């Protein structure tokens, strides 16, 4: 009779929870594994810098031509001189509005890209803590966009003011210059977080991009009138309005309209939008089904 041997208990390996640094590494790989990331960020940065540099070069040529112009003969009305703001030349509105949309698009892609490909199921199966996953994604995207924003803002200011050095070009020590550079750099991660929160709610590529453009550009344009104060206050609470206030030359701060936004209020708008966007992304992803 064959003796019955006791079976040894099967020991399953204990899986330790993923550390936050592991999640950061995973999100970093996901972000840069997309070819669109390189193209969007690279082409976008060069386009923004190019628009600002072209504006500075055009202004420099016009100012040089104006300096060489002979004086007007007696009896002929004096032609008005060309006036310009060297700080505004480094932060041309269309260029930075484009950059905001690019930053928001990258933030949106970082989130809805996983949903559209189905990779999000694998991610949550490996790491059930959804809050940690989204927090890691927010951290990586914010860090990358802050670095890009600093690069674009610093180069735009440096190159444009170098071209205007003989025509009143500014340095970082001049009033309002450092604030404008910092505000433009921080606008990139701010808009990326907005794009991420919109993507978490919409979960559709085209829908997310349209919603981001409407939120960042169209809504502020609808609330610019000064007939009713509440209309203007809503417009002042938008990121674009806050950025425009922060990059305004202090010498021109007297011409800000009937209900101006203060510098302190503009920074508060930045902080409130960034905090709300990150919180919305975390809460929506946590509570909705994959």
Short mmCIF file of C-alpha atoms in Angstrom, two decimals:
data_model
loop_
_atom_site.label_atom_id
_atom_site.label_comp_id
_atom_site.label_asym_id
_atom_site.label_seq_id
_atom_site.Cartn_x
_atom_site.Cartn_y
_atom_site.Cartn_z
CA UNK A 1 0.00 0.00 0.00
CA UNK A 2 1.49 3.28 -1.09
CA UNK A 3 1.79 5.75 1.75
CA UNK A 4 -0.06 9.03 1.31
CA UNK A 5 2.33 11.95 1.40
CA UNK A 6 1.16 15.26 2.75
CA UNK A 7 1.15 17.92 0.06
CA UNK A 8 3.18 20.96 0.86
CA UNK A 9 1.09 24.15 0.84
CA UNK A 10 1.48 26.21 -2.28
CA UNK A 11 3.00 29.55 -1.48
CA UNK A 12 2.01 32.40 -3.72
CA UNK A 13 4.50 35.21 -4.00
CA UNK A 14 3.45 38.29 -2.09
CA UNK A 15 3.28 41.26 -4.42
CA UNK A 16 4.48 44.42 -2.79
CA UNK A 17 2.61 47.60 -3.72
CA UNK A 18 4.21 49.81 -6.33
CA UNK A 19 6.13 52.73 -4.91
CA UNK A 20 5.38 56.22 -6.12
CA UNK A 21 8.79 56.49 -7.78
CA UNK A 22 7.93 53.40 -9.80
CA UNK A 23 4.71 55.06 -10.94
CA UNK A 24 6.65 58.19 -11.92
CA UNK A 25 9.04 56.09 -14.00
CA UNK A 26 6.13 54.31 -15.69
CA UNK A 27 4.35 57.58 -16.53
CA UNK A 28 7.59 59.05 -17.86
CA UNK A 29 8.00 56.10 -20.23
CA UNK A 30 4.35 56.32 -21.35
CA UNK A 31 4.63 60.04 -22.12
CA UNK A 32 7.79 59.77 -24.18
CA UNK A 33 6.80 56.52 -25.91
CA UNK A 34 4.38 58.55 -28.02
CA UNK A 35 5.97 60.02 -31.14
CA UNK A 36 3.45 62.82 -31.08
CA UNK A 37 4.97 64.09 -27.82
CA UNK A 38 8.26 64.93 -29.51
CA UNK A 39 6.63 66.52 -32.53
CA UNK A 40 4.03 68.53 -30.67
CA UNK A 41 6.41 69.88 -28.06
CA UNK A 42 9.31 70.49 -30.44
CA UNK A 43 7.37 72.13 -33.26
CA UNK A 44 5.22 74.05 -30.80
CA UNK A 45 8.20 75.48 -28.94
CA UNK A 46 9.98 76.53 -32.13
CA UNK A 47 6.81 78.09 -33.51
CA UNK A 48 6.18 80.21 -30.42
CA UNK A 49 9.78 81.39 -30.22
CA UNK A 50 9.81 82.06 -33.97
CA UNK A 51 6.69 84.24 -33.85
CA UNK A 52 8.10 86.33 -31.01
CA UNK A 53 11.53 86.65 -32.63
CA UNK A 54 9.98 87.69 -35.93
CA UNK A 55 7.95 90.34 -34.11
CA UNK A 56 11.09 91.68 -32.42
CA UNK A 57 13.06 91.72 -35.68
CA UNK A 58 10.26 93.58 -37.46
CA UNK A 59 10.05 96.15 -34.69
CA UNK A 60 13.83 96.60 -34.65
CA UNK A 61 13.88 97.25 -38.43
CA UNK A 62 11.02 99.70 -38.16
CA UNK A 63 12.65 101.58 -35.29
CA UNK A 64 15.97 101.72 -37.15
CA UNK A 65 14.23 103.11 -40.22
CA UNK A 66 12.43 105.65 -38.09
CA UNK A 67 15.73 106.82 -36.56
CA UNK A 68 17.22 107.37 -40.02
CA UNK A 69 14.23 109.32 -41.29
CA UNK A 70 15.05 112.98 -42.02
CA UNK A 71 13.16 115.63 -40.05
CA UNK A 72 9.92 116.92 -41.52
CA UNK A 73 10.16 120.20 -43.46
CA UNK A 74 8.54 123.25 -41.96
CA UNK A 75 4.81 123.44 -42.57
CA UNK A 76 4.35 119.70 -43.06
CA UNK A 77 2.50 117.87 -40.28
CA UNK A 78 4.78 115.67 -38.20
CA UNK A 79 4.22 111.98 -38.73
CA UNK A 80 3.62 110.14 -35.46
CA UNK A 81 6.49 108.03 -34.20
CA UNK A 82 6.19 104.27 -33.99
CA UNK A 83 5.63 103.32 -30.34
CA UNK A 84 5.99 99.79 -29.05
CA UNK A 85 6.33 97.81 -25.85
CA UNK A 86 9.51 95.70 -25.74
CA UNK A 87 8.03 93.40 -23.11
CA UNK A 88 4.95 92.69 -25.20
CA UNK A 89 7.21 91.84 -28.15
CA UNK A 90 8.49 88.82 -26.22
CA UNK A 91 4.97 87.67 -25.35
CA UNK A 92 2.85 88.14 -28.45
CA UNK A 93 -0.72 87.07 -27.71
CA UNK A 94 -1.34 84.69 -30.67
CA UNK A 95 1.95 82.87 -30.06
CA UNK A 96 1.26 82.20 -26.40
CA UNK A 97 -2.37 81.35 -26.97
CA UNK A 98 -1.12 78.68 -29.38
CA UNK A 99 1.34 77.48 -26.77
CA UNK A 100 -1.44 77.19 -24.19
CA UNK A 101 -3.46 75.00 -26.53
CA UNK A 102 -0.41 72.84 -27.24
CA UNK A 103 0.25 72.38 -23.52
CA UNK A 104 -3.40 71.52 -22.86
CA UNK A 105 -3.37 69.04 -25.75
CA UNK A 106 -0.34 67.23 -24.34
CA UNK A 107 -2.03 67.01 -20.95
CA UNK A 108 -5.19 65.65 -22.52
CA UNK A 109 -3.30 63.10 -24.64
CA UNK A 110 -1.48 61.83 -21.56
CA UNK A 111 -4.82 60.76 -20.10
CA UNK A 112 -7.27 59.94 -22.88
CA UNK A 113 -4.52 58.16 -24.82
CA UNK A 114 -4.59 55.33 -22.28
CA UNK A 115 -8.36 55.11 -22.39
CA UNK A 116 -8.53 55.01 -26.19
CA UNK A 117 -5.86 52.30 -26.42
CA UNK A 118 -7.23 50.23 -23.52
CA UNK A 119 -3.91 50.44 -21.68
CA UNK A 120 -5.68 51.98 -18.71
CA UNK A 121 -7.16 48.57 -17.79
CA UNK A 122 -3.69 47.07 -17.56
CA UNK A 123 -2.48 50.04 -15.54
CA UNK A 124 -5.26 49.78 -12.97
CA UNK A 125 -4.92 45.98 -12.82
CA UNK A 126 -1.26 46.41 -11.89
CA UNK A 127 -1.88 49.40 -9.60
CA UNK A 128 -5.42 49.43 -8.16
CA UNK A 129 -4.77 52.74 -6.38
CA UNK A 130 -6.13 55.06 -9.05
CA UNK A 131 -5.33 58.19 -7.09
CA UNK A 132 -1.65 57.30 -7.02
CA UNK A 133 -1.64 56.62 -10.77
CA UNK A 134 -3.23 59.96 -11.63
CA UNK A 135 -1.04 61.79 -9.12
CA UNK A 136 2.05 60.35 -10.80
CA UNK A 137 0.70 61.33 -14.21
CA UNK A 138 -0.02 64.86 -12.98
CA UNK A 139 3.49 65.15 -11.53
CA UNK A 140 5.27 63.96 -14.67
CA UNK A 141 3.23 66.06 -17.09
CA UNK A 142 3.53 69.16 -14.90
CA UNK A 143 7.30 68.76 -14.58
CA UNK A 144 7.81 68.26 -18.32
CA UNK A 145 5.59 71.20 -19.25
CA UNK A 146 7.23 73.44 -16.65
CA UNK A 147 10.64 72.66 -18.13
CA UNK A 148 9.35 73.34 -21.64
CA UNK A 149 7.57 76.52 -20.56
CA UNK A 150 10.73 77.80 -18.89
CA UNK A 151 12.76 77.03 -22.02
CA UNK A 152 10.32 78.75 -24.37
CA UNK A 153 9.67 81.74 -22.11
CA UNK A 154 13.34 82.32 -21.32
CA UNK A 155 14.45 82.04 -24.94
CA UNK A 156 11.61 84.24 -26.20
CA UNK A 157 12.51 86.97 -23.75
CA UNK A 158 16.27 86.66 -24.18
CA UNK A 159 16.36 86.61 -27.98
CA UNK A 160 13.76 89.34 -28.50
CA UNK A 161 15.40 91.72 -26.05
CA UNK A 162 18.79 91.06 -27.63
CA UNK A 163 17.37 92.10 -31.00
CA UNK A 164 15.95 95.23 -29.36
CA UNK A 165 19.02 96.09 -27.30
CA UNK A 166 19.50 99.35 -29.20
CA UNK A 167 15.83 100.25 -29.01
CA UNK A 168 14.96 99.96 -25.34
CA UNK A 169 15.39 96.23 -24.85
CA UNK A 170 14.84 94.98 -21.31
CA UNK A 171 16.70 92.74 -18.89
CA UNK A 172 15.27 90.45 -16.22
CA UNK A 173 16.00 93.12 -13.65
CA UNK A 174 13.61 95.62 -15.23
CA UNK A 175 10.15 96.05 -13.67
CA UNK A 176 7.73 93.33 -14.70
CA UNK A 177 10.22 91.35 -16.78
CA UNK A 178 10.88 88.45 -14.41
CA UNK A 179 7.20 88.24 -13.54
CA UNK A 180 6.27 87.97 -17.23
CA UNK A 181 8.84 85.23 -17.84
CA UNK A 182 7.68 83.26 -14.78
CA UNK A 183 3.98 83.64 -15.64
CA UNK A 184 4.54 82.43 -19.19
CA UNK A 185 6.59 79.46 -17.99
CA UNK A 186 3.92 78.47 -15.44
CA UNK A 187 1.15 78.80 -18.02
CA UNK A 188 2.37 75.59 -19.68
CA UNK A 189 1.84 73.19 -16.72
CA UNK A 190 -1.34 75.04 -15.77
CA UNK A 191 -2.90 74.49 -19.20
CA UNK A 192 -1.63 70.90 -19.27
CA UNK A 193 -3.51 70.21 -16.03
CA UNK A 194 -6.63 71.82 -17.48
CA UNK A 195 -6.34 69.57 -20.53
CA UNK A 196 -5.91 66.52 -18.31
CA UNK A 197 -9.00 67.33 -16.26
CA UNK A 198 -11.08 67.87 -19.40
CA UNK A 199 -9.86 64.57 -20.87
CA UNK A 200 -10.78 62.77 -17.64
CA UNK A 201 -14.34 64.04 -17.96
CA UNK A 202 -14.79 63.74 -21.73
CA UNK A 203 -12.61 60.69 -22.55
CA UNK A 204 -12.69 61.45 -26.26
CA UNK A 205 -9.82 62.83 -28.32
CA UNK A 206 -11.65 65.32 -30.54
CA UNK A 207 -14.13 66.25 -27.83
CA UNK A 208 -11.35 66.95 -25.34
CA UNK A 209 -9.44 69.21 -27.72
CA UNK A 210 -12.55 71.18 -28.68
CA UNK A 211 -13.54 71.57 -25.04
CA UNK A 212 -10.04 72.76 -24.11
CA UNK A 213 -9.98 75.38 -26.88
CA UNK A 214 -13.41 76.63 -25.85
CA UNK A 215 -12.47 76.79 -22.18
CA UNK A 216 -9.09 78.47 -22.58
CA UNK A 217 -9.73 80.83 -25.51
CA UNK A 218 -13.41 81.21 -26.39
CA UNK A 219 -14.89 81.65 -22.92
CA UNK A 220 -12.50 84.50 -22.00
CA UNK A 221 -13.40 86.23 -25.27
CA UNK A 222 -17.10 86.07 -24.40
CA UNK A 223 -16.58 87.79 -21.04
CA UNK A 224 -14.53 90.84 -22.00
CA UNK A 225 -17.23 93.49 -22.00
CA UNK A 226 -17.18 96.16 -19.27
CA UNK A 227 -20.82 97.17 -19.35
CA UNK A 228 -21.61 94.77 -16.50
CA UNK A 229 -19.05 94.17 -13.82
CA UNK A 230 -20.05 90.53 -13.27
CA UNK A 231 -19.30 89.78 -16.92
CA UNK A 232 -15.82 91.24 -16.65
CA UNK A 233 -15.16 89.45 -13.35
CA UNK A 234 -15.93 86.11 -14.96
CA UNK A 235 -13.48 86.95 -17.72
CA UNK A 236 -10.87 87.99 -15.15
CA UNK A 237 -11.15 84.56 -13.52
CA UNK A 238 -9.91 82.76 -16.66
CA UNK A 239 -6.26 81.64 -17.09
CA UNK A 240 -5.80 83.64 -20.29
CA UNK A 241 -6.87 86.88 -18.60
CA UNK A 242 -4.55 86.18 -15.67
CA UNK A 243 -1.62 85.56 -18.02
CA UNK A 244 -2.31 88.76 -19.95
CA UNK A 245 -2.27 90.73 -16.69
CA UNK A 246 0.97 89.16 -15.49
CA UNK A 247 2.85 89.90 -18.73
CA UNK A 248 1.64 93.51 -18.89
CA UNK A 249 4.40 96.09 -18.68
CA UNK A 250 4.01 98.03 -15.38
CA UNK A 251 4.40 101.24 -17.37
CA UNK A 252 1.15 100.43 -19.14
CA UNK A 253 -0.74 99.18 -16.08
CA UNK A 254 -2.79 102.40 -15.98
CA UNK A 255 -4.64 101.39 -19.16
CA UNK A 256 -6.25 98.15 -18.03
CA UNK A 257 -9.90 99.06 -18.35
CA UNK A 258 -12.70 99.71 -15.93
CA UNK A 259 -12.45 96.57 -13.80
CA UNK A 260 -8.77 95.60 -13.88
CA UNK A 261 -7.31 92.40 -12.53
CA UNK A 262 -4.54 92.93 -9.98
CA UNK A 263 -1.26 91.02 -10.04
CA UNK A 264 -2.14 89.25 -6.79
CA UNK A 265 -5.53 88.21 -8.13
CA UNK A 266 -3.89 86.92 -11.31
CA UNK A 267 -1.57 84.66 -9.31
CA UNK A 268 -4.56 83.44 -7.29
CA UNK A 269 -6.32 82.53 -10.56
CA UNK A 270 -3.26 80.51 -11.56
CA UNK A 271 -3.20 78.61 -8.28
CA UNK A 272 -6.94 78.01 -8.14
CA UNK A 273 -7.14 76.63 -11.68
CA UNK A 274 -4.13 74.34 -11.22
CA UNK A 275 -5.45 72.95 -7.94
CA UNK A 276 -8.99 72.48 -9.25
CA UNK A 277 -7.80 70.82 -12.46
CA UNK A 278 -5.59 68.31 -10.64
CA UNK A 279 -8.36 67.52 -8.14
CA UNK A 280 -10.95 67.00 -10.89
CA UNK A 281 -8.66 64.62 -12.77
CA UNK A 282 -8.06 62.53 -9.65
CA UNK A 283 -11.70 62.43 -8.54
CA UNK A 284 -13.18 61.68 -11.97
CA UNK A 285 -10.75 58.86 -12.76
CA UNK A 286 -11.25 57.37 -9.30
CA UNK A 287 -15.04 57.28 -9.43
CA UNK A 288 -15.80 56.44 -13.05
CA UNK A 289 -15.57 52.99 -14.57
CA UNK A 290 -12.78 52.20 -17.01
#
